[in-house]
Amino acid sequence: MSKRPRDKAQLALRLKRGSKVVPAFENRLKLKQLYFGTVDANDELETGGQDSVEDFYRTFQIPEGLDLEEFRRGQLFLVYGLKGTGKTSFLRYLGERLKREAHADHELFSFTEDFPKEIYDDARQAYDGPEAGELSPSKMYLKLDYEAVWTYIILKRIAELTADHALFVENDSLALYLDHMGAIPKEDLDSTVFVYLPNIEKGVVRLAPSRRKDPGMTYLRGDGGAVSFGAFVKRAVELYAALTPTKRRFYLLFDEIEPRVASGRLFEMDSVLVRDLVIVLRRLNVVHSAETKSVLLAAAIRSEVLDHVNKLGKELHKHVEQFGFCMNWGDQGPSDIHHPLIRMVCEKIAYSERRAGVQMVPETNVEEYVWPRYFRSNRFEQLDPKVLLDQTWYRPRDLVRLLRIVRDMSGGEEAIREAQLSQARKRYADASWKEMGAQLTIAFDRTELNGLQATLTAFKAEFSLQEFEQRLGVLGAKHSDVQKLARHDPSDILTVLYRCGVVGNISGSGRRYSFRVDPDPDMLGRFCVHRGLLARFSLAKNPRQNGARPRATGAPPPRRSNRF
C-alpha cells in the first residue's frame, strides 16, 4: 500500500532559525501568541497605545485596485461598502500613512459624536413637526436641505484648525475669513439659527458688533447686524476660495457616516444628512486646485445608506461613481490561498512571528509559507481556505471574529484545524447574528426581528419562497411576533435578508450572495441560510438533515464529521 504524499509544508518548506535549518512545523507560535487585530478598528486604536497603532499599521491589507495616491491627491474622497468591510480601518490607515510618509496631519470626524447636538435636535423637531407630517416623503426629501449646515460646520472647523496647522498664508484674506467664521456668537447660533431647520437658508443670524466689518455682506434692513444664514454661508465659501494654501496638508476624514436610528422618519432625515454631506464634500474639495490645496476632505459611508440615499434626489450616484471606491472583498478573485482576505490573515501571523523573534519567510507570497503551517485539515493536508471563507461574508471583521474565538478556545494549540472551527461555530454564529440584527432594524422593528428569528430557527437550511411563506403562515397563527412579521410580503422579507447576507440563492453546485456581486435574489430559485448562521438557528449544513425522519429501530447512527 502506497503512502499518501505529504504536502509542500512538510517536504519543501524549511525555515532558518539562527544558523540551523529546521522543519517548518518546529517553530510555530501558539495560537494565543498570534495577533489577529480586533473586530472594530476604533476599539483597538483608541483603547490601545502606540504598540496597537503599530500592530494595526504593519498588518493592514490594502484592497486590490485601491490606489492610495488617488486619495492622497483628492481624486477620490469616498470609500463605501457594507458594514464590516473595513471602511473605518481604511480611513485610520490612510491617516496614519499620510502622517508617516507625507508628514500630513488628519482628524476623524464622527457623525454620531461630532455633529452639533443643537442642530440635530432642532432638525428632529422640524422633521417631526406638524408641517412635516403633511408632506409626502418625496416632497419632504426635496424640502430637506442641509448643504448650508454642512458647509458651515466644515468651514468653521477648518478655521479652527488653521491657527495650529498653518494651512493658509497669513494675509488680509485669511484675516477676513477667520473674522467671518467667528462672527456668529455661539449663543445666537444655538438659539436662533437652527430653529429654521429643515429649510435653514431662510434663517437669520445676527453677527457680533465687533465682526461687522465685511463689505461683502448684505445686512437686512431694520435689524442691525442681521443677515440670512444662506448669504452668510455663501460668503464663507467665497472667502475660503480666496485663501492661499501653504504646502502643509490636512485631511479631515468623516468616519462611518451612518444614521443614528435604524428606521422610520428619523432614519430618512439622517439619510438626507448623508446625501448633503457628500454634495458638500465634492464642492469644497474643488475650491482649490489639486496641486495647491492644503485641506482635503474624505468620508466612509455604508453602501446600504447610499442605496437608500440615491432615491432622495440630487443624483448622488454620479459623485459616488466618479469619486468613490467600493470596499467589496467578495469580488477579489477565487476563494483560494491567494485571496486578499487569506493573505491578510497570513500577514498578521507572519507579523506575529517577526515580533516574537522567529525568523520568517520572504516579504512576498507570505501566504504560501504561512497557510500550510498554521491551517491544517489533518497531519498530511493543509486546510482548504474555502472552508474558512465560506463561514464569512467576505469581510475582514468576520475572519477576525472567527479566528479570535478559535484562539480564545484553543490558545495552547499551534495550528487551526477543522475540529476547532467546528467548536467555535455557535459563538461565532451568535455574534454574527447580533451584528446582522442591527442592520436588519433598518427594515424591521424589534418585534418583527424576534418573529424573523423564530421563523428561521429549526426551519430549513435550504428552502423556496413558497416554503418560507408557508412557514410564516403556520407560525404566525401561534406566534404574535411572527404574525406581525407576516404583514410584510414574503418576497420583500427575503429580499431584505438576501441583501443583508442572511440568505443566498442555490446556483447549480454553488451559491450566490449579494456580497459576492449578485445584488438581487432569484425569487424562483431556492434560498439557503448563510453557513455562518446555521448554528444560530439550529440548522444542519446538510439540508437533508433538517426535518429528517427518525431512524428505524436498530439502524446505525449517522456518521459524524468534523467538517462544517
Coordinates of C-alpha atoms in Angstrom, one line a residue:
M1 CA 0.0 0.0 0.0
S2 CA 1.5 3.3 -1.1
K3 CA 1.9 6.1 1.4
R4 CA 0.0 9.3 1.0
P5 CA 2.3 12.1 -0.3
R6 CA 3.0 14.8 2.2
D7 CA 2.3 18.4 1.2
K8 CA 4.8 21.1 0.5
A9 CA 4.8 22.3 4.0
Q10 CA 6.4 19.1 5.1
L11 CA 8.6 18.3 2.1
A12 CA 9.8 21.6 0.8
L13 CA 9.4 24.3 3.4
R14 CA 12.4 24.9 5.5
L15 CA 13.0 28.0 7.7
K16 CA 16.2 29.3 9.2
R17 CA 16.4 29.8 13.0
G18 CA 19.8 31.3 13.6
S19 CA 22.2 29.1 11.6
K20 CA 20.1 26.0 11.9
V21 CA 17.7 24.7 9.3
V22 CA 14.6 23.3 10.9
P23 CA 11.4 21.7 9.6
A24 CA 8.5 24.2 9.1
F25 CA 6.4 22.9 12.0
E26 CA 9.1 23.1 14.6
N27 CA 8.9 26.9 15.1
R28 CA 5.3 27.7 15.1
L29 CA 3.8 30.0 17.7
K30 CA 1.0 29.1 20.0
L31 CA -2.4 30.4 18.8
K32 CA -2.6 32.6 21.9
Q33 CA 0.6 34.4 20.7
L34 CA -0.9 35.3 17.3
Y35 CA -2.1 38.8 16.5
F36 CA -5.4 39.0 14.6
G37 CA -6.5 42.5 15.4
T38 CA -9.9 43.4 16.7
V39 CA -13.4 43.3 15.2
D40 CA -13.6 47.1 15.4
A41 CA -10.5 49.1 14.5
N42 CA -11.7 52.1 16.6
D43 CA -11.7 50.0 19.7
E44 CA -8.2 48.7 19.0
L45 CA -6.7 52.2 18.2
E46 CA -8.5 54.2 20.9
T47 CA -8.0 51.9 23.8
G48 CA -4.5 50.6 22.9
G49 CA -1.2 52.5 23.0
Q50 CA 1.4 53.1 20.3
D51 CA 2.0 49.4 20.1
S52 CA -1.6 48.9 19.0
V53 CA -1.2 51.5 16.3
E54 CA 2.0 49.8 15.1
D55 CA 0.4 46.4 15.0
F56 CA -2.6 47.8 13.0
Y57 CA -0.4 49.8 10.6
R58 CA 2.0 47.0 9.8
T59 CA -0.7 44.4 9.1
F60 CA -3.3 46.4 7.2
Q61 CA -4.3 44.8 3.9
I62 CA -4.9 47.3 1.1
P63 CA -7.7 46.1 -1.2
E64 CA -6.6 45.2 -4.7
G65 CA -7.4 48.0 -7.1
L66 CA -7.3 50.8 -4.5
D67 CA -4.7 53.4 -5.3
L68 CA -3.8 55.4 -2.1
E69 CA -2.3 58.1 -4.2
E70 CA -5.8 59.0 -5.6
F71 CA -7.0 59.6 -2.0
R72 CA -3.8 61.5 -1.1
R73 CA -4.3 63.8 -4.1
G74 CA -8.0 64.2 -3.5
Q75 CA -9.0 62.5 -6.8
L76 CA -11.1 60.0 -4.7
F77 CA -12.8 61.1 -1.5
L78 CA -15.4 58.5 -0.7
V79 CA -15.0 54.9 0.4
Y80 CA -18.2 52.9 0.7
G81 CA -19.2 49.3 1.4
L82 CA -21.3 47.1 3.6
K83 CA -20.8 47.2 7.4
G84 CA -17.6 45.4 8.4
T85 CA -15.8 45.7 5.1
G86 CA -13.0 47.8 6.6
K87 CA -14.0 51.4 5.7
T88 CA -13.1 52.8 9.1
S89 CA -9.9 50.8 9.1
F90 CA -9.0 52.2 5.8
L91 CA -9.5 55.8 7.0
R92 CA -7.4 55.1 10.0
Y93 CA -4.7 53.5 7.9
L94 CA -4.8 56.4 5.4
G95 CA -4.4 58.9 8.1
E96 CA -1.5 57.1 9.7
R97 CA 0.2 56.5 6.4
L98 CA -0.1 60.2 5.4
K99 CA 1.3 61.1 8.8
R100 CA 4.4 58.9 8.3
E101 CA 5.1 59.4 4.6
A102 CA 3.7 62.8 3.7
H103 CA 4.0 64.5 7.1
A104 CA 0.4 65.4 6.8
D105 CA -2.0 65.7 9.8
H106 CA -5.5 64.4 9.9
E107 CA -8.6 64.4 12.1
L108 CA -11.5 61.9 12.3
F109 CA -15.0 63.5 12.4
S110 CA -17.6 61.2 13.9
F111 CA -21.2 61.9 12.7
T112 CA -22.7 60.5 15.9
E113 CA -20.3 62.3 18.2
D114 CA -19.2 65.5 16.5
F115 CA -22.3 66.6 14.6
P116 CA -23.6 69.5 16.7
K117 CA -26.3 68.3 19.1
E118 CA -28.2 71.6 18.8
I119 CA -28.5 71.2 15.0
Y120 CA -29.6 67.6 15.3
D121 CA -32.2 68.2 18.0
D122 CA -33.8 71.1 16.1
A123 CA -33.7 69.2 12.9
R124 CA -35.6 66.4 14.6
Q125 CA -38.3 68.8 15.9
A126 CA -38.7 70.2 12.4
Y127 CA -38.9 66.9 10.8
D128 CA -41.4 65.5 13.2
G129 CA -43.4 68.7 13.3
P130 CA -47.0 69.2 12.0
E131 CA -45.8 70.8 8.8
A132 CA -43.5 67.8 8.0
G133 CA -46.4 65.4 8.7
E134 CA -48.5 66.9 6.0
L135 CA -45.8 66.4 3.3
S136 CA -45.3 63.2 1.3
P137 CA -41.9 61.6 1.6
S138 CA -40.9 62.7 -1.9
K139 CA -41.7 66.3 -1.2
M140 CA -40.0 66.1 2.2
Y141 CA -36.8 64.9 0.6
L142 CA -36.9 67.9 -1.7
K143 CA -37.7 70.3 1.2
L144 CA -34.9 68.9 3.4
D145 CA -31.6 70.6 2.6
Y146 CA -28.6 70.6 4.9
E147 CA -25.9 71.7 2.4
A148 CA -25.6 75.1 4.1
V149 CA -25.4 73.4 7.5
W150 CA -22.6 71.1 6.5
T151 CA -20.8 73.8 4.7
Y152 CA -20.8 76.0 7.8
I153 CA -19.7 73.1 10.1
I154 CA -16.8 72.2 7.8
L155 CA -15.6 75.7 7.1
K156 CA -15.9 76.6 10.8
R157 CA -13.7 73.6 11.7
I158 CA -11.1 74.5 9.0
A159 CA -10.9 78.0 10.5
E160 CA -10.3 76.4 14.0
L161 CA -7.6 74.2 12.6
T162 CA -5.8 76.9 10.7
A163 CA -4.0 78.5 13.6
D164 CA -2.4 75.2 14.8
H165 CA -1.5 73.8 11.4
A166 CA -0.6 76.8 9.3
L167 CA -2.8 75.7 6.4
F168 CA -3.0 79.1 4.7
V169 CA -0.7 82.0 4.1
E170 CA -1.3 84.8 6.7
N171 CA -2.6 87.8 4.8
D172 CA -5.7 90.0 4.7
S173 CA -7.8 87.3 3.0
L174 CA -7.1 84.9 5.9
A175 CA -7.8 87.5 8.5
L176 CA -11.2 88.3 6.8
Y177 CA -12.1 84.6 6.6
L178 CA -11.3 83.9 10.3
D179 CA -13.2 87.0 11.3
H180 CA -16.2 85.9 9.2
M181 CA -16.3 82.3 10.6
G182 CA -16.2 83.7 14.2
A183 CA -18.8 86.4 13.6
I184 CA -21.8 84.4 14.9
P185 CA -21.9 84.3 18.7
K186 CA -22.4 80.7 19.9
E187 CA -25.5 81.6 22.0
D188 CA -27.1 83.2 18.9
L189 CA -26.1 80.2 16.8
D190 CA -27.7 77.7 19.1
S191 CA -30.9 79.7 19.8
T192 CA -31.8 81.4 16.6
V193 CA -30.2 79.7 13.5
F194 CA -31.2 76.1 13.7
V195 CA -34.8 76.6 14.7
Y196 CA -35.3 77.3 11.0
L197 CA -34.4 73.7 10.0
P198 CA -35.0 72.0 7.7
N199 CA -35.1 75.0 5.4
I200 CA -32.2 76.7 7.1
E201 CA -31.4 79.1 4.3
K202 CA -34.4 81.2 5.4
G203 CA -32.8 81.5 8.8
V204 CA -31.4 84.8 10.1
V205 CA -28.3 85.2 12.2
R206 CA -27.1 88.4 14.0
L207 CA -23.4 89.0 13.7
A208 CA -21.4 90.2 16.7
P209 CA -20.9 94.0 16.6
S210 CA -17.1 93.7 16.6
R211 CA -17.3 91.4 13.5
R212 CA -19.5 93.6 11.2
K213 CA -16.6 94.7 9.0
D214 CA -17.0 92.7 5.8
P215 CA -18.2 94.9 3.0
G216 CA -19.2 91.8 1.0
M217 CA -22.1 91.1 3.4
T218 CA -25.6 92.4 2.8
Y219 CA -27.4 93.2 6.0
L220 CA -31.1 93.0 6.5
R221 CA -32.9 96.3 6.9
G222 CA -34.2 97.4 10.2
D223 CA -32.2 94.9 12.2
G224 CA -28.6 95.8 12.9
G225 CA -26.1 93.1 12.1
A226 CA -28.7 90.6 10.9
V227 CA -28.0 88.5 7.8
S228 CA -29.6 85.5 6.2
F229 CA -27.8 82.3 7.0
G230 CA -27.7 81.3 3.4
A231 CA -26.0 84.5 2.4
F232 CA -23.6 84.1 5.4
V233 CA -22.5 80.6 4.2
K234 CA -22.2 81.7 0.6
R235 CA -19.9 84.5 1.6
A236 CA -17.9 82.0 3.7
V237 CA -17.3 79.9 0.6
E238 CA -16.1 83.0 -1.3
L239 CA -13.7 83.9 1.4
Y240 CA -12.4 80.3 1.7
A241 CA -11.8 80.3 -2.1
A242 CA -9.7 83.5 -1.8
L243 CA -7.2 81.9 0.7
T244 CA -3.7 81.0 -0.4
P245 CA -2.9 77.4 0.7
T246 CA 0.6 76.7 2.2
K247 CA 2.5 73.5 1.4
R248 CA 1.1 71.9 4.5
R249 CA -1.6 69.2 4.1
F250 CA -4.5 68.4 6.4
Y251 CA -7.1 65.6 5.9
L252 CA -10.5 65.9 7.5
L253 CA -11.9 62.4 7.5
F254 CA -15.6 61.7 8.2
D255 CA -15.7 58.3 9.8
E256 CA -18.5 55.8 9.0
I257 CA -21.3 58.2 8.2
E258 CA -24.5 56.3 9.1
P259 CA -27.9 57.1 10.6
R260 CA -28.2 57.4 14.3
V261 CA -31.5 55.4 14.2
A262 CA -32.3 52.4 12.2
S263 CA -35.7 53.1 10.7
G264 CA -38.7 55.5 10.4
R265 CA -38.8 59.2 9.7
L266 CA -35.6 60.0 11.6
F267 CA -33.7 57.4 9.5
E268 CA -35.0 59.3 6.5
M269 CA -33.7 62.6 7.9
D270 CA -30.3 61.2 8.7
S271 CA -30.1 59.7 5.2
V272 CA -30.7 63.2 3.8
L273 CA -27.9 64.5 6.1
V274 CA -25.6 61.9 4.5
R275 CA -26.7 62.9 1.0
D276 CA -26.0 66.5 1.5
L277 CA -22.6 65.8 3.2
V278 CA -21.4 64.1 0.0
I279 CA -22.6 67.0 -2.1
V280 CA -20.7 69.5 0.1
L281 CA -17.5 67.4 0.2
R282 CA -17.4 67.4 -3.5
R283 CA -18.0 71.1 -3.7
L284 CA -15.4 72.1 -1.1
N285 CA -12.8 69.6 -2.5
V286 CA -12.6 71.5 -5.8
V287 CA -12.5 75.1 -4.4
H288 CA -8.7 75.0 -4.6
S289 CA -6.7 73.2 -7.3
A290 CA -5.5 69.7 -6.7
E291 CA -1.9 70.9 -6.9
T292 CA -2.2 73.7 -4.3
K293 CA -5.0 72.8 -1.8
S294 CA -4.0 72.2 1.8
V295 CA -7.2 70.8 3.1
L296 CA -8.7 67.6 1.7
L297 CA -12.0 66.0 2.8
A298 CA -12.9 62.3 2.6
A299 CA -15.7 60.1 4.1
A300 CA -16.6 56.5 4.7
I301 CA -20.2 55.6 4.1
R302 CA -22.2 52.4 4.3
S303 CA -23.5 51.3 1.0
E304 CA -26.9 50.4 2.4
V305 CA -27.4 54.0 3.3
L306 CA -26.1 55.1 -0.1
D307 CA -28.6 52.8 -1.8
H308 CA -31.4 54.5 0.1
V309 CA -29.9 58.0 -0.4
N310 CA -29.9 57.5 -4.2
K311 CA -33.7 57.7 -4.0
L312 CA -33.6 61.1 -2.4
G313 CA -32.8 63.2 -5.4
K314 CA -29.6 65.2 -6.4
E315 CA -28.2 62.3 -8.5
L316 CA -25.8 61.3 -5.8
H317 CA -24.7 58.2 -7.7
K318 CA -22.7 60.3 -10.1
H319 CA -20.5 61.6 -7.3
V320 CA -20.1 58.1 -5.9
E321 CA -19.2 56.5 -9.2
Q322 CA -16.6 59.2 -10.1
F323 CA -15.1 59.9 -6.7
G324 CA -15.7 56.7 -4.7
F325 CA -14.1 53.3 -4.1
C326 CA -16.2 50.3 -3.2
M327 CA -14.8 48.1 -0.4
N328 CA -16.0 44.7 -1.5
W329 CA -13.8 41.7 -0.8
G330 CA -16.3 39.3 -2.4
D331 CA -15.2 40.1 -5.9
Q332 CA -11.5 39.8 -5.2
G333 CA -11.0 36.5 -7.1
P334 CA -11.3 32.8 -6.3
S335 CA -11.6 31.5 -2.7
D336 CA -8.1 30.1 -2.6
I337 CA -4.9 30.7 -0.7
H338 CA -4.2 33.9 -2.7
H339 CA -7.5 35.6 -1.8
P340 CA -6.7 39.0 -0.2
L341 CA -8.5 38.1 3.0
I342 CA -6.4 34.9 3.4
R343 CA -3.4 37.0 2.6
M344 CA -4.4 39.4 5.3
V345 CA -4.6 36.7 7.9
C346 CA -1.2 35.3 6.9
E347 CA 0.4 38.7 7.0
K348 CA -0.9 39.1 10.6
I349 CA 0.6 35.7 11.6
A350 CA 3.9 36.5 9.8
Y351 CA 4.0 39.8 11.7
S352 CA 3.4 37.9 15.0
E353 CA 6.3 35.7 14.2
R354 CA 8.6 38.6 13.4
R355 CA 7.5 40.3 16.5
A356 CA 8.3 37.2 18.6
G357 CA 11.8 36.9 17.1
V358 CA 11.0 33.9 14.8
Q359 CA 12.9 34.1 11.5
M360 CA 10.3 34.3 8.9
V361 CA 9.7 33.9 5.2
P362 CA 10.3 36.4 2.4
E363 CA 8.1 39.5 2.3
T364 CA 6.3 38.4 -0.9
N365 CA 3.9 35.5 -1.2
V366 CA 3.7 35.1 2.6
E367 CA 0.5 33.1 2.3
E368 CA 2.3 30.2 0.6
Y369 CA 4.5 29.8 3.6
V370 CA 2.2 30.7 6.5
W371 CA -1.0 29.0 5.5
P372 CA 0.2 25.4 5.2
R373 CA 1.9 25.7 8.7
Y374 CA -1.0 27.1 10.7
F375 CA -4.1 25.9 8.9
R376 CA -4.3 22.1 8.8
S377 CA -7.1 19.7 7.7
N378 CA -5.1 16.8 9.1
R379 CA -1.5 15.7 9.5
F380 CA -1.0 15.4 5.8
E381 CA -3.2 18.1 4.3
Q382 CA -3.5 21.8 4.7
L383 CA -6.9 23.3 5.3
D384 CA -8.8 24.4 2.2
P385 CA -9.1 28.3 2.5
K386 CA -12.7 28.0 1.2
V387 CA -13.6 26.2 4.5
L388 CA -12.8 29.4 6.3
L389 CA -14.1 31.9 3.8
D390 CA -17.4 30.1 3.5
Q391 CA -18.1 30.9 7.1
T392 CA -17.7 34.7 6.4
W393 CA -19.4 37.4 4.5
Y394 CA -16.1 38.1 2.8
R395 CA -15.3 40.9 5.3
P396 CA -12.2 41.4 7.4
R397 CA -14.1 41.6 10.6
D398 CA -15.7 38.2 10.1
L399 CA -12.3 36.5 9.8
V400 CA -11.0 38.4 12.8
R401 CA -14.1 37.5 14.8
L402 CA -13.8 33.8 14.0
L403 CA -10.1 33.5 14.5
R404 CA -10.2 35.3 17.8
I405 CA -12.9 32.9 19.0
V406 CA -10.8 29.9 17.9
R407 CA -7.7 31.5 19.6
D408 CA -9.7 32.0 22.9
M409 CA -10.9 28.4 22.9
S410 CA -7.7 26.7 21.7
G411 CA -4.9 29.1 22.6
G412 CA -2.5 26.3 23.5
E413 CA -2.6 24.7 20.1
E414 CA -0.1 25.5 17.3
A415 CA -2.5 25.2 14.3
I416 CA -6.1 25.8 13.4
R417 CA -8.0 22.7 12.4
E418 CA -11.5 22.0 11.3
A419 CA -12.4 20.5 14.6
Q420 CA -11.5 23.8 16.3
L421 CA -13.6 25.7 13.8
S422 CA -16.5 23.4 14.5
Q423 CA -16.2 24.1 18.2
A424 CA -16.3 27.9 17.5
R425 CA -19.4 27.7 15.3
K426 CA -22.0 28.6 17.9
R427 CA -20.2 31.5 19.4
Y428 CA -19.3 32.9 16.0
A429 CA -22.9 32.4 14.7
D430 CA -24.4 34.2 17.7
A431 CA -22.0 37.2 17.4
S432 CA -22.6 37.4 13.7
W433 CA -26.4 37.3 14.0
K434 CA -26.3 40.0 16.7
E435 CA -24.5 42.3 14.2
M436 CA -26.9 41.2 11.4
G437 CA -29.8 42.1 13.6
A438 CA -28.6 45.7 14.0
Q439 CA -28.5 46.0 10.2
L440 CA -32.0 44.5 9.8
T441 CA -33.6 47.0 12.1
I442 CA -33.5 49.4 9.1
A443 CA -36.3 47.3 7.6
F444 CA -37.9 45.6 10.7
D445 CA -38.7 46.7 14.2
R446 CA -37.7 44.7 17.2
T447 CA -40.9 42.7 17.4
E448 CA -40.6 41.7 13.7
L449 CA -37.0 40.8 14.2
N450 CA -37.9 38.4 17.0
G451 CA -40.5 37.0 14.6
L452 CA -37.8 36.5 12.0
Q453 CA -35.6 34.7 14.4
A454 CA -38.4 32.4 15.4
T455 CA -39.2 31.7 11.7
L456 CA -35.7 30.7 10.8
T457 CA -35.0 28.7 14.0
A458 CA -35.2 24.9 13.3
F459 CA -36.6 25.6 9.8
K460 CA -34.5 24.5 6.8
A461 CA -31.0 25.4 5.6
E462 CA -32.4 25.4 2.0
F463 CA -36.0 26.4 1.1
S464 CA -38.1 28.0 -1.6
L465 CA -40.2 31.2 -1.5
Q466 CA -43.4 29.1 -1.2
E467 CA -42.0 27.1 1.8
F468 CA -41.0 30.3 3.5
E469 CA -44.5 31.7 3.0
Q470 CA -46.0 28.5 4.4
R471 CA -43.7 28.8 7.4
L472 CA -44.8 32.3 8.1
G473 CA -48.4 31.2 8.0
V474 CA -48.1 28.2 10.3
L475 CA -46.0 30.1 12.9
G476 CA -48.0 33.3 12.6
A477 CA -51.1 31.5 13.8
K478 CA -49.3 30.7 17.1
H479 CA -46.6 33.4 17.5
S480 CA -47.6 37.1 17.7
D481 CA -44.2 38.3 16.6
V482 CA -44.3 36.1 13.5
Q483 CA -47.8 37.3 12.8
K484 CA -46.6 40.9 12.8
L485 CA -43.7 40.0 10.5
A486 CA -46.1 38.2 8.1
R487 CA -47.7 41.5 7.4
H488 CA -44.8 42.1 5.0
D489 CA -44.8 40.4 1.7
P490 CA -42.6 37.2 1.9
S491 CA -40.7 38.2 -1.2
D492 CA -39.9 41.6 0.4
I493 CA -38.7 39.9 3.6
L494 CA -36.4 37.5 1.6
T495 CA -35.1 40.4 -0.5
V496 CA -34.0 42.2 2.7
L497 CA -32.5 39.0 4.1
Y498 CA -30.6 38.4 0.8
R499 CA -29.2 41.9 0.6
C500 CA -28.0 41.8 4.2
G501 CA -26.4 38.4 3.6
V502 CA -28.6 36.3 5.9
V503 CA -29.6 34.2 3.0
G504 CA -28.4 33.5 -0.5
N505 CA -29.5 31.5 -3.6
I506 CA -28.5 28.0 -4.6
S507 CA -27.0 28.3 -8.1
G508 CA -26.0 24.9 -9.6
S509 CA -23.3 23.4 -7.3
G510 CA -22.5 26.9 -5.9
R511 CA -24.2 29.7 -4.1
R512 CA -24.8 33.3 -5.0
Y513 CA -24.8 36.2 -2.4
S514 CA -25.2 39.9 -2.5
F515 CA -21.7 40.4 -1.1
R516 CA -20.3 38.4 -4.0
V517 CA -21.6 40.8 -6.7
D518 CA -25.0 39.3 -7.2
P519 CA -27.1 42.2 -5.8
D520 CA -30.6 40.8 -6.3
P521 CA -32.2 37.4 -5.3
D522 CA -33.7 34.9 -7.6
M523 CA -37.2 34.5 -6.3
L524 CA -37.9 31.4 -8.4
G525 CA -34.8 29.7 -7.2
R526 CA -34.0 28.0 -3.8
F527 CA -32.7 30.0 -0.9
C528 CA -30.1 29.0 1.6
V529 CA -29.2 30.3 5.0
H530 CA -25.7 31.5 5.2
R531 CA -23.3 28.9 6.6
G532 CA -22.0 31.3 9.2
L533 CA -25.6 31.4 10.8
L534 CA -26.6 27.8 10.7
A535 CA -25.6 27.2 14.3
R536 CA -27.6 30.2 15.4
F537 CA -30.8 28.7 14.0
S538 CA -30.0 25.1 14.9
L539 CA -29.8 24.1 11.3
A540 CA -27.6 21.3 9.8
K541 CA -25.2 22.0 7.0
N542 CA -26.7 19.2 5.0
P543 CA -30.3 20.2 4.3
R544 CA -31.4 16.6 4.3
Q545 CA -30.7 16.5 8.0
N546 CA -33.3 19.2 8.7
G547 CA -36.6 17.6 9.5
A548 CA -35.3 14.1 8.7
R549 CA -37.4 11.2 9.6
P550 CA -36.5 9.2 12.8
R551 CA -34.2 6.3 12.2
A552 CA -35.7 2.8 12.2
T553 CA -35.1 0.8 15.4
G554 CA -31.7 -0.8 15.3
A555 CA -30.5 1.4 12.4
P556 CA -26.9 2.6 12.9
P557 CA -26.4 6.3 13.8
P558 CA -25.3 8.6 11.1
R559 CA -21.5 9.2 10.8
R560 CA -20.4 12.4 12.4
S561 CA -18.0 14.7 10.7
N562 CA -15.6 17.3 12.0
R563 CA -16.3 19.4 8.9
F564 CA -18.9 22.2 9.0

